[in-house]
Amino acid sequence: MKTGRRYAVRAAIINPAGPGRIDFIRDGELVFDRDGAVVHCGRRRTWRPPPSRLALPRGALVIPGLIDCHTHLSQYHVRGRTGHTLMHWLSSYVFPAEAAFRDRAYARRVADGFFGKLLSNGVTTAALYANYPAGAEEAVDAAERSGIRAVVGLTLMDRGVPRPLRQRPEQALEECRRLAEKIGKGRTGRLWLSVNPRFAPACSGKFMAMIGRFVRESGAYVQTHLSENEGETALVGRMFPGISSYAGVYDRFGLLTPKTLLAHCIHLSPAERRLVLKRGCSVVHCPSSNLFLHSGRFPMEHWRKYPKLCLGTDVGAGPSFSMLDAMRDAYFVNREPPERLFYCATMGAARALGLENRMGSLRPGKQADFSVVTVGENSGRNGRELLSDLIFKWDQVRFHQVFVGGRMVWPEKL
Ligand code: GUN
Ligand code: ZN
């Protein structure tokens, strides 16, 4: 039988095995074919014909591609701007920074830098917010160039933001349609469309109802922020007095679907949590951002067992592109075991995106999205310790190579 060309990576491998469990294979082997599909991930075998072996650094460890379920492309240069909580931080730094994305050449430069940063941190899939049609189109092109997988959405807002960022609803949805066409023409299968009503304070009921209809027709992902900050939550109560809760506002307009990614979810009532569960939405914990903006503590105790719990960096409220940093902050805040956090950043995220048959772990038939990393001296003796090294010894961790669908995408070949 002709098998076609295959490639092998021989290294220690950490794979998520279930929420809170990992598989660790010390002398492991990952084999994938030229289409980028995993053929084998486990103990070393004898292959006939032998696959091409990739050269690795000493002490190499292979982990599945990390998945960032919430980040803002247009906030690349906003990171680290301290001194405010959410609403003032948005108006002081974020809105002016996002307004710059009207300029296509600027948008293109930033998008290339942004995806390079993600890949260099072992992030092989990201769900992101872009701004302006030019900014979103450049995001799609830059994502295609970089080789990353991405859920890309235009940030939608028609009120409560400075005039240059305010959109006319009909026109904004026309731009979403054009973006859907552009993504559809890409043919790499690595990009997906989302629609991103920024948050209820920036969207009128009329606009959200139109977005809800668009979502029903297109089947697009929805990305939004929910209950991040107490002031924001109180504001939504005043803005939508006829609706009993913040989550209820999104539900009224058809925005809570199994393909909805809800970032933060810090201050939800029990009834809101039940609603989110009933609709099957994904919950994105953004620990670094929550710490940075003093937004509050994510109540992990309510979501610990939820299979669609995932993590986001929330760049630029989150100062780091690294999902390892997000995992570390979640450990400090929630004391959640590293194995559970690793699951959130890999399989949980894949489930959150409904792409668990394609990504999230290295198993036969899935795509070979992975990183080759080293954790430096005095490394752990077993999987649990090595995973802790990855998360906590950030000054020793190095990403050497990153692959998406079996193709090396970082560092870029010259
Ligand atoms: N809520 C609405 N917009 C934003 C944003 O850009 N970042 C964060 N962290 N929260 C938001
Ligand atoms: Zn955000």
Coordinates of N, CA and C in Angstrom, one line a residue, residues 165-244:
L165 N -15.7 55.3 15.2 CA -15.9 53.9 15.4 C -17.4 53.4 15.2
R166 N -18.3 54.4 15.2 CA -19.7 54.1 15.1 C -20.1 53.7 13.7
Q167 N -20.8 52.6 13.6 CA -21.2 52.0 12.3 C -22.7 52.2 12.1
R168 N -23.0 52.3 10.8 CA -24.5 52.2 10.4 C -24.8 50.7 10.3
P169 N -25.8 50.2 11.0 CA -26.1 48.8 11.1 C -26.1 48.1 9.7
E170 N -26.9 48.6 8.8 CA -27.0 47.9 7.5 C -25.7 47.8 6.8
Q171 N -24.9 48.9 6.9 CA -23.6 48.9 6.2 C -22.6 47.9 6.9
A172 N -22.7 47.9 8.2 CA -21.8 47.0 9.0 C -22.1 45.5 8.6
L173 N -23.4 45.2 8.5 CA -23.7 43.8 8.2 C -23.4 43.5 6.7
E174 N -23.4 44.5 5.9 CA -23.0 44.2 4.5 C -21.5 43.9 4.5
E175 N -20.7 44.6 5.4 CA -19.3 44.4 5.5 C -19.0 43.0 6.0
C176 N -19.9 42.5 7.0 CA -19.8 41.1 7.5 C -20.0 40.1 6.3
R177 N -21.0 40.4 5.5 CA -21.2 39.5 4.3 C -20.0 39.4 3.4
R178 N -19.4 40.6 3.2 CA -18.2 40.6 2.3 C -17.1 39.9 2.9
L179 N -17.0 40.0 4.2 CA -15.9 39.3 4.9 C -16.1 37.8 4.9
A180 N -17.4 37.4 5.0 CA -17.8 35.9 4.8 C -17.3 35.4 3.5
E181 N -17.6 36.2 2.4 CA -17.2 35.8 1.1 C -15.7 35.7 0.9
K182 N -15.0 36.7 1.5 CA -13.6 36.7 1.4 C -13.0 35.4 2.1
I183 N -13.5 35.1 3.3 CA -13.1 34.0 4.0 C -13.4 32.7 3.2
G184 N -14.6 32.7 2.7 CA -15.1 31.5 1.9 C -14.2 31.2 0.7
K185 N -13.7 32.3 0.1 CA -12.8 32.1 -1.1 C -11.4 31.7 -0.7
G186 N -11.0 31.8 0.5 CA -9.7 31.5 1.0 C -9.3 30.0 0.7
R187 N -10.2 29.1 0.9 CA -10.0 27.7 0.5 C -8.9 27.0 1.4
T188 N -8.3 27.6 2.3 CA -7.3 26.9 3.1 C -8.1 26.2 4.2
G189 N -9.3 26.6 4.5 CA -10.1 25.9 5.6 C -9.6 26.3 7.0
R190 N -8.7 27.3 7.0 CA -8.2 27.7 8.3 C -8.8 28.9 9.0
L191 N -9.8 29.5 8.2 CA -10.4 30.7 8.8 C -11.9 30.5 8.9
W192 N -12.5 31.2 9.9 CA -13.9 31.1 10.1 C -14.4 32.5 10.4
L193 N -15.7 32.8 10.0 CA -16.3 34.1 10.3 C -16.9 34.2 11.6
S194 N -16.7 35.3 12.3 CA -17.6 35.6 13.5 C -18.2 37.0 13.3
V195 N -19.3 37.2 14.1 CA -19.7 38.6 14.2 C -19.5 39.0 15.6
N196 N -19.0 40.2 15.9 CA -18.6 40.6 17.2 C -19.3 41.8 17.7
P197 N -20.6 41.8 18.1 CA -21.1 42.9 18.8 C -20.3 43.2 20.0
R198 N -19.7 44.4 20.1 CA -18.6 44.6 21.1 C -19.1 44.2 22.5
F199 N -20.1 44.9 22.9 CA -20.8 44.5 24.2 C -22.1 45.4 24.2
A200 N -23.1 45.0 25.0 CA -24.4 45.6 24.9 C -24.3 47.2 25.0
P201 N -23.4 47.8 25.9 CA -23.4 49.2 25.9 C -23.0 49.9 24.6
A202 N -22.4 49.2 23.7 CA -22.0 49.8 22.4 C -22.9 49.4 21.2
C203 N -24.0 48.7 21.5 CA -24.9 48.2 20.4 C -26.4 48.5 20.8
S204 N -27.1 49.1 19.9 CA -28.5 49.3 20.1 C -29.3 48.0 20.0
G205 N -30.5 48.0 20.6 CA -31.3 46.8 20.4 C -31.6 46.5 19.0
K206 N -31.8 47.5 18.2 CA -32.1 47.3 16.8 C -30.9 46.6 16.1
F207 N -29.7 47.1 16.4 CA -28.5 46.5 15.8 C -28.3 45.1 16.2
M208 N -28.5 44.8 17.5 CA -28.3 43.4 18.0 C -29.4 42.5 17.3
A209 N -30.6 43.0 17.1 CA -31.6 42.1 16.5 C -31.2 41.8 15.1
M210 N -30.6 42.8 14.4 CA -30.2 42.5 13.0 C -29.0 41.6 13.0
I211 N -28.1 41.7 14.0 CA -27.0 40.8 14.1 C -27.5 39.4 14.3
G212 N -28.5 39.3 15.2 CA -29.0 38.0 15.5 C -29.6 37.3 14.3
R213 N -30.3 38.1 13.4 CA -30.8 37.5 12.2 C -29.7 37.0 11.3
F214 N -28.6 37.9 11.2 CA -27.5 37.5 10.4 C -26.9 36.2 10.9
V215 N -26.8 36.1 12.2 CA -26.2 34.8 12.8 C -27.0 33.6 12.4
R216 N -28.3 33.8 12.5 CA -29.2 32.6 12.1 C -29.0 32.2 10.7
E217 N -28.9 33.2 9.8 CA -28.8 32.9 8.4 C -27.5 32.4 8.0
S218 N -26.4 32.9 8.6 CA -25.0 32.6 8.2 C -24.4 31.5 9.0
G219 N -24.9 31.2 10.2 CA -24.3 30.2 11.0 C -22.9 30.6 11.5
A220 N -22.7 32.0 11.5 CA -21.4 32.5 12.0 C -21.2 32.3 13.5
Y221 N -20.0 32.3 13.9 CA -19.7 32.4 15.3 C -20.1 33.8 15.8
V222 N -20.4 33.9 17.1 CA -20.6 35.2 17.8 C -19.5 35.4 18.8
Q223 N -18.9 36.6 18.9 CA -18.0 36.8 20.0 C -18.5 38.1 20.6
T224 N -18.5 38.1 22.0 CA -18.9 39.3 22.7 C -18.3 39.3 24.1
H225 N -18.5 40.4 24.8 CA -18.1 40.5 26.2 C -19.4 40.4 27.1
L226 N -19.3 39.7 28.2 CA -20.4 39.7 29.1 C -20.0 39.8 30.5
S227 N -20.6 40.7 31.2 CA -20.5 40.9 32.6 C -19.0 40.8 33.1
E228 N -18.3 41.8 32.6 CA -16.8 41.8 32.9 C -16.6 42.7 34.2
N229 N -17.4 43.8 34.3 CA -17.2 44.8 35.3 C -18.5 45.2 35.9
E230 N -18.5 45.5 37.2 CA -19.7 45.8 37.9 C -20.4 47.1 37.3
G231 N -19.6 48.1 37.0 CA -20.2 49.3 36.4 C -20.8 49.1 35.1
E232 N -20.2 48.3 34.3 CA -20.7 47.9 33.0 C -22.0 47.2 33.1
T233 N -22.1 46.2 34.0 CA -23.3 45.4 34.2 C -24.4 46.3 34.7
A234 N -24.1 47.3 35.6 CA -25.2 48.2 36.1 C -25.7 49.1 34.9
L235 N -24.7 49.5 34.1 CA -25.1 50.3 32.9 C -26.1 49.6 32.0
V236 N -25.8 48.3 31.7 CA -26.6 47.5 30.9 C -28.0 47.4 31.5
G237 N -28.1 47.3 32.8 CA -29.4 47.2 33.5 C -30.2 48.5 33.2
R238 N -29.5 49.7 33.2 CA -30.2 50.9 33.0 C -30.6 51.1 31.5
M239 N -29.7 50.6 30.7 CA -30.0 50.8 29.2 C -31.1 49.9 28.7
F240 N -31.3 48.7 29.3 CA -32.3 47.8 28.8 C -33.2 47.4 30.0
P241 N -34.0 48.4 30.5 CA -34.7 48.2 31.8 C -35.8 47.1 31.6
G242 N -36.2 46.9 30.4 CA -37.3 45.9 30.2 C -36.8 44.4 30.2
I243 N -35.5 44.3 30.3 CA -34.9 42.9 30.2 C -34.2 42.6 31.5
S244 N -34.4 41.4 32.0 CA -34.1 41.1 33.4 C -32.6 41.0 33.7

